[in-house]
Amino acid sequence: MVRLVLVLGDQLTPAVAALKAADRARDLVVMAEVADEASYVPHHPKKIALFFAAMRKFAGRLRDDGWQVAYTRLDDPDTAGSIPGELLRHAARTGATEVIATEPGEWRLIRRLSDLPLDVTLLEDDRFVASHAEFRNWASGRKQLRMEWFYREMRRKTGLLMQGDKPVGGQWNFDHDNRKPAPGDLFRGAPLWTPPDDAVSEVLDLVEARFPANFGALRPFGFATDAAGAERVFAHFLTTALPFFGDYQDAMLADDPFLYHALISGYLNLGLLDPLDVCRRAEAEWAAGRAPLNAVEGFIRQIIGWREFVRGVYFLEGPDYTARNALGHDRDLPPLYWGAPTRMACLSHAVAQTRDTAYAHHIQRLMVTGNFALLAGIDPRAVHEWYLSVYWDAVEWVEAPNTLGMSQFADGGVVGSKPYVSSGAYIDRMSDYCRGCAYDVKAKTGPGACPFNLLYWHFLDRHRTRFEGNPRMAQMYRTWDRMDPARQAAVLAGATAFLDRLDAGEAV
Ligand code: FAD
Ligand code: DLZ
Ligand code: SF4
C-alpha cells in the first residue's frame, strides 16, 4: 500500500532521511505550504517567501526524479491548513496508514506528528555530523557542556584541519587572530544576490497578499531558492570573502551589513547546502593557499562546532527549553524591536537592517539586540519569538539555544559559562555606530550617557548573588566595587530612569 513521505520546508534535499527510506515506485511525497507553519510566529515576509519558493522548486525536482508528489499551495481551497491536517487528508484520500517522516527541527512539530492517529515513523535527521546518541554520550557525566571540547571531537571525527590526531597549525582555535574592528574604508565586494525568476515572483505576490502586516520588507528579494543558486552564493563567498572571514568576524559597519560573512545559514538549514561539504571546500581553499588558516578554522568551527553544539543542546534539553527563564526577566519586548524609533544608533541600525534584509550577523544578534534585551531584563520568551520571526535562517533547533542560551542566559548556563553582556565600549570598539548616536558612549552617567553603560552595571548589580562567584565575572565585580559609591548610585539611578522611560513607551 502507498505510504506518505513527509518533506518539510527545511528538509529540501534528496539526501533527507525520509526520502532515503522511501520507495519512489510506490510512495507519495507530501509537501505543504500551510497557514499553521506560516503564522505560528509572525515570520519576516522574506523568510516565508524563501521557504515557499524553495519548497515549490524542490517539489519540481522530485517530480523530475520520478517521485509522486502531493504539493499543497497556501491558497489551495482543499488545504487542511496544518501539517498533521494535510497528512490526515492525504491518508483519507489514498487509504494510506503509514507515514515516513524525518524528525522536525522543532519540538512543537515533533509532538504534533507523534500524536497523529497514523503509523508514523520519525527517522533521525542525519544531515548533521553528530547524531543525538553521539551528543548524549559526549555530554553524559560532564558537569558543564563547552562548545570548544565538543568541537575538538568533531574535528577528530571529520578529520577536518587535522594532521593525524593533531590540529593543523598546532592549535585548535585561532580566535586570538580574529575579531579585529573593521576600518571605515574596508571594502568588500557585495554578496551575490539572486534576482527572482517567475516562480519566485509568483510566491512574492502570494506572500504580499497574505502577510501584509508582518514586520519586514519583502522586496527586494535576493535569496537563492534552489541548490544550484545556493551553490553559486557559496562559491562567491569562497573566492571573495573567506580569506578575510576571521579577521572581521565580529566587526560591524553601518553601511555594510554583510562584511565578510557567508550568508549561507538559511541554505544550510533548509537543506540547499550540505554542512560537511562546505567545510571541506573551505579546507581546500586553505590547502591551496588561497585562504589563511585563521579564517578557515574560524569558519569551520562555526559549522561543525557551534552549529552542531547548539543542535545537540536543543535535543538534549528537551521541549521545555523554550520556557526557561533562569534570571526571572519579565519586561515586555519594546516596540523598537519592531521598528519603532529609537535614539540608540546601534539598535536602530541592527533593527532596520533586519527589517530590510531578514539578516543580521552573529555579533549584531548577540552584542546589540541580544545584549540590550538581556541588560534591560526583557522576557526571554518574547526575545526568542522575535528572533524566530525575523531572521531568514530561524528554525527553533538552532535559534532557541542561541537566543535563550547563548544570548539571554535563560537556560542558566547550559550553552554559555557566563552571560554575554557588555557596556557601550565593546560596541564602540567593534563598530562605527556610536559616532552617529544621540548618546555619548564615553559618558558613564548623566542624561546623555550611553544606555549600555548604565544598564551593564544595573544588570551586574541586580544579579550579584548569581554571578559574583563566577570566576569569569570576578573582574567585572571588582571594577564595580572599586567605583565611588556616589557614582554607583548615579549609574543605578540613571539605569532605573532609562528603564522607566522604556516601560512608559518613550522613544529611548
Ligand atoms: P557566518 O558568520 O558566515 O558563519 C558561517 C556559518 O556558521 C553560518 O551560516 C551558520 O550555519 C554557522 N554558525 C555561525 N554561528 C553559529 C551559531 N552560533 N549557531 C549555529 N550556527 C552558527 N543561526 C541560524 O542558523 N538560525 C538562527 O535562527 C539563529 N539565531 C540566532 C540568534 C541569536 C540570538 C544569535 C546570537 C545567533 C543566532 N544564530 C542563528 C547564529 C548566527 O548568528 C547565524 O548562524 C549567522 O549569523 C548566519 O549568518 P552567515 O551565514 O553569514 O554566518
Ligand atoms: C518556516 C516554515 C514556513 C514559513 N512555512 C512552512 C510550510 O508552509 N510548510 C512546511 O513544511 N514548513 C514550513 N516552515 C518550516 C517549519 O515551520 C518548521 O520550522 C520546520 O519544518 C521544523 O523542522
Ligand atoms: Fe549604541 Fe551606546 Fe554606541 Fe549609541 S553610544 S550606538 S547606544 S553603544
XYZ file of N, CA, C and O in Angstrom, residues 80-164:
340
model
N -5.935 21.609 4.508
C -6.358 21.450 5.900
C -5.690 22.503 6.782
O -6.020 22.635 7.954
N -4.697 23.201 6.248
C -4.116 24.335 6.963
C -2.999 24.004 7.942
O -2.452 24.901 8.572
N -2.699 22.720 8.100
C -1.620 22.353 9.028
C -0.923 21.104 8.489
O -1.487 20.386 7.654
N 0.260 20.840 8.983
C 0.991 19.648 8.521
C 0.245 18.362 8.929
O -0.033 17.510 8.079
N -0.138 18.208 10.205
C -0.888 16.989 10.554
C -2.186 16.883 9.757
O -2.562 15.797 9.297
N -2.862 18.018 9.585
C -4.123 18.027 8.833
C -3.908 17.559 7.396
O -4.718 16.797 6.848
N -2.848 18.000 6.785
C -2.564 17.600 5.412
C -2.256 16.100 5.332
O -2.679 15.411 4.386
N -1.537 15.586 6.307
C -1.246 14.139 6.295
C -2.545 13.343 6.440
O -2.768 12.355 5.726
N -3.416 13.807 7.337
C -4.698 13.095 7.522
C -5.537 13.167 6.241
O -6.172 12.191 5.835
N -5.531 14.326 5.619
C -6.329 14.495 4.387
C -5.816 13.534 3.296
O -6.609 12.844 2.640
N -4.502 13.463 3.117
C -3.965 12.583 2.078
C -4.128 11.105 2.459
O -4.299 10.252 1.589
N -4.090 10.834 3.764
C -4.308 9.445 4.214
C -5.740 9.027 3.857
O -5.970 7.927 3.322
N -6.700 9.905 4.134
C -8.105 9.580 3.842
C -8.313 9.411 2.328
O -9.041 8.518 1.871
N -7.645 10.232 1.574
C -7.817 10.233 0.122
C -7.207 8.995 -0.527
O -7.763 8.429 -1.473
N -6.044 8.547 0.004
C -5.303 7.454 -0.654
C -5.465 6.117 0.058
O -5.061 5.084 -0.477
N -5.983 6.136 1.275
C -6.073 4.902 2.065
C -4.768 4.582 2.787
O -4.647 3.523 3.421
N -3.781 5.488 2.721
C -2.503 5.224 3.398
C -2.694 5.246 4.916
O -3.479 6.032 5.439
N -1.944 4.400 5.591
C -1.989 4.407 7.056
C -0.601 4.682 7.637
O -0.465 4.934 8.825
N 0.396 4.590 6.778
C 1.783 4.762 7.251
C 2.368 6.085 6.781
O 2.178 6.480 5.621
N 3.128 6.729 7.675
C 3.835 7.977 7.321
C 5.318 7.794 7.643
O 5.663 7.329 8.732
N 6.164 8.149 6.685
C 7.608 8.194 6.964
C 7.994 9.666 7.014
O 7.726 10.418 6.062
N 8.604 10.084 8.112
C 8.988 11.498 8.235
C 10.395 11.592 8.804
O 10.839 10.704 9.534
N 11.072 12.676 8.443
C 12.350 12.987 9.079
C 12.028 13.857 10.275
O 11.210 14.781 10.174
N 12.660 13.569 11.386
C 12.372 14.309 12.615
C 12.453 15.826 12.373
O 13.478 16.323 11.920
N 11.376 16.557 12.672
C 11.423 18.020 12.502
C 12.425 18.654 13.463
O 12.795 18.058 14.474
N 12.808 19.878 13.154
C 13.775 20.599 13.985
C 13.105 21.453 15.043
O 13.701 22.409 15.541
N 11.862 21.156 15.374
C 11.157 21.896 16.422
C 10.320 20.898 17.217
O 9.571 20.111 16.628
N 10.412 20.970 18.541
C 9.637 20.055 19.394
C 8.140 20.156 19.124
O 7.409 19.167 19.179
N 7.692 21.399 18.863
C 6.281 21.661 18.573
C 5.757 20.703 17.500
O 4.708 20.068 17.656
N 6.501 20.578 16.407
C 6.051 19.720 15.307
C 6.287 18.240 15.600
O 5.501 17.386 15.181
N 7.352 17.942 16.321
C 7.615 16.536 16.679
C 6.414 16.001 17.462
O 5.898 14.916 17.208
N 5.968 16.827 18.426
C 4.824 16.415 19.257
C 3.584 16.200 18.398
O 2.868 15.217 18.546
N 3.349 17.121 17.480
C 2.120 17.026 16.671
C 2.155 15.804 15.757
O 1.128 15.146 15.552
N 3.327 15.482 15.225
C 3.413 14.291 14.368
C 3.263 13.023 15.207
O 2.626 12.049 14.782
N 3.848 13.043 16.405
C 3.773 11.853 17.251
C 2.339 11.587 17.703
O 1.970 10.440 17.977
N 1.526 12.636 17.791
C 0.134 12.477 18.252
C -0.829 12.045 17.140
O -2.019 11.829 17.398
N -0.349 11.938 15.914
C -1.269 11.603 14.807
C -1.828 10.186 14.931
O -1.083 9.268 15.291
N -3.091 9.977 14.587
C -3.645 8.620 14.633
C -3.252 7.818 13.388
O -4.095 7.195 12.748
N -1.988 7.888 13.013
C -1.462 7.135 11.874
C -0.189 6.452 12.358
O 0.353 6.797 13.409
N 0.302 5.523 11.561
C 1.516 4.805 11.942
C 2.727 5.630 11.446
O 3.154 5.504 10.304
N 3.229 6.507 12.339
C 4.267 7.469 11.920
C 5.653 6.976 12.328
O 5.895 6.687 13.493
N 6.543 6.863 11.355
C 7.944 6.553 11.667
C 8.740 7.852 11.561
O 8.818 8.457 10.494
N 9.315 8.290 12.692
C 10.141 9.509 12.688
C 11.598 9.091 12.623
O 12.126 8.503 13.558
N 12.244 9.383 11.508
C 13.649 8.996 11.345
C 14.540 10.140 11.806
O 14.215 11.311 11.584
N 15.653 9.816 12.403
C 16.567 10.885 12.834
C 17.088 11.642 11.611
O 17.385 11.035 10.569
N 17.187 12.936 11.750
C 17.725 13.773 10.672
C 19.247 13.601 10.668
O 19.932 14.047 11.592
N 19.772 12.947 9.630
C 21.218 12.642 9.640
C 22.026 13.609 8.773
O 23.109 13.273 8.311
N 21.487 14.831 8.613
C 22.262 15.836 7.865
C 23.263 16.554 8.777
O 23.691 17.668 8.472
N 23.574 15.973 9.893
C 24.472 16.611 10.861
C 25.667 15.706 11.121
O 25.610 14.494 10.862
N 26.738 16.282 11.647
C 27.939 15.485 11.898
C 27.702 14.557 13.089
O 28.078 13.382 13.062
N 27.076 15.090 14.136
C 26.863 14.283 15.348
C 25.421 13.806 15.423
O 24.488 14.587 15.219
N 25.243 12.535 15.720
C 23.881 12.019 15.938
C 23.445 12.416 17.355
O 24.260 12.817 18.185
N 22.149 12.246 17.641
C 21.662 12.508 19.006
C 22.426 11.647 20.011
O 22.822 12.108 21.075
N 22.626 10.376 19.665
C 23.280 9.452 20.602
C 24.724 9.893 20.863
O 25.184 9.881 22.004
N 25.408 10.317 19.796
C 26.800 10.768 19.990
C 26.854 11.980 20.911
O 27.722 12.074 21.781
N 25.935 12.917 20.710
C 25.967 14.119 21.551
C 25.650 13.747 22.999
O 26.296 14.212 23.933
N 24.629 12.888 23.153
C 24.253 12.459 24.516
C 25.435 11.789 25.203
O 25.742 12.073 26.354
N 26.119 10.902 24.483
C 27.281 10.216 25.079
C 28.366 11.205 25.455
O 28.968 11.112 26.522
N 28.612 12.143 24.558
C 29.644 13.140 24.844
C 29.257 13.958 26.082
O 30.096 14.250 26.944
N 27.963 14.294 26.185
C 27.507 15.180 27.271
C 27.404 14.454 28.610
O 27.551 15.081 29.669
N 27.177 13.159 28.551
C 26.821 12.477 29.805
C 28.022 12.487 30.756
O 29.158 12.258 30.360
N 27.718 12.795 32.010
C 28.752 12.804 33.035
C 29.557 14.098 33.084
O 30.385 14.277 33.967
N 29.347 15.017 32.112
C 30.095 16.277 32.175
C 29.340 17.277 33.041
O 28.126 17.425 32.880
N 30.075 17.975 33.894
C 29.418 18.997 34.742
C 28.958 20.169 33.885
O 27.908 20.737 34.091
N 29.776 20.540 32.907
C 29.447 21.669 32.025
C 29.686 21.252 30.585
O 30.674 20.564 30.301
N 28.795 21.669 29.711
C 28.980 21.398 28.283
C 29.669 22.611 27.672
O 29.132 23.714 27.749
N 30.824 22.421 27.091
C 31.502 23.558 26.477
C 31.784 23.267 25.014
O 32.338 22.227 24.662
N 31.380 24.223 24.170
C 31.494 24.036 22.725
C 32.904 23.645 22.323
O 33.109 22.784 21.494
N 33.916 24.267 22.922
C 35.300 24.052 22.485
C 35.697 22.571 22.568
O 36.349 22.042 21.669
N 35.286 21.882 23.610
C 35.661 20.456 23.753
C 34.899 19.605 22.754
O 35.445 18.678 22.163
N 33.638 19.952 22.584
C 32.821 19.216 21.618
C 33.378 19.408 20.195
O 33.469 18.465 19.406
N 33.780 20.636 19.915
C 34.320 20.985 18.599
C 35.556 20.116 18.283
O 35.721 19.616 17.164
N 36.401 19.920 19.283
C 37.602 19.096 19.033
C 37.211 17.667 18.661
O 37.836 17.045 17.802
N 36.151 17.180 19.326
C 35.653 15.841 18.947
C 35.211 15.823 17.486
O 35.452 14.875 16.751
N 34.521 16.875 17.080
C 34.018 16.941 15.689
C 35.184 17.065 14.700
O 35.133 16.517 13.604
N 36.235 17.767 15.083
C 37.426 17.842 14.224
C 38.019 16.442 14.074
O 38.393 16.027 12.971
N 38.121 15.732 15.191
C 38.693 14.372 15.117
C 37.803 13.481 14.271
O 38.271 12.712 13.438
N 36.501 13.599 14.479
C 35.569 12.716 13.760
C 35.617 12.969 12.247
O 35.604 12.024 11.449
N 35.645 14.238 11.856
C 35.580 14.555 10.423
C 36.955 14.553 9.769
O 37.061 14.480 8.551
N 38.011 14.711 10.582
C 39.365 14.839 10.019
C 39.621 16.215 9.431
O 40.672 16.437 8.819
N 38.705 17.149 9.628
C 38.881 18.494 9.057
C 40.021 19.210 9.771
O 40.069 19.241 11.014
N 40.938 19.779 8.998
C 42.098 20.502 9.512
C 42.859 19.681 10.550
O 43.259 20.204 11.594
N 43.029 18.412 10.261
C 43.777 17.529 11.167
C 45.007 16.974 10.446
O 44.982 16.726 9.238
N 46.060 16.790 11.230
C 47.243 16.083 10.745
C 47.401 14.907 11.685
O 47.860 15.087 12.814
N 46.960 13.739 11.272
C 46.907 12.617 12.217
C 45.936 12.984 13.329
O 44.816 13.409 13.063
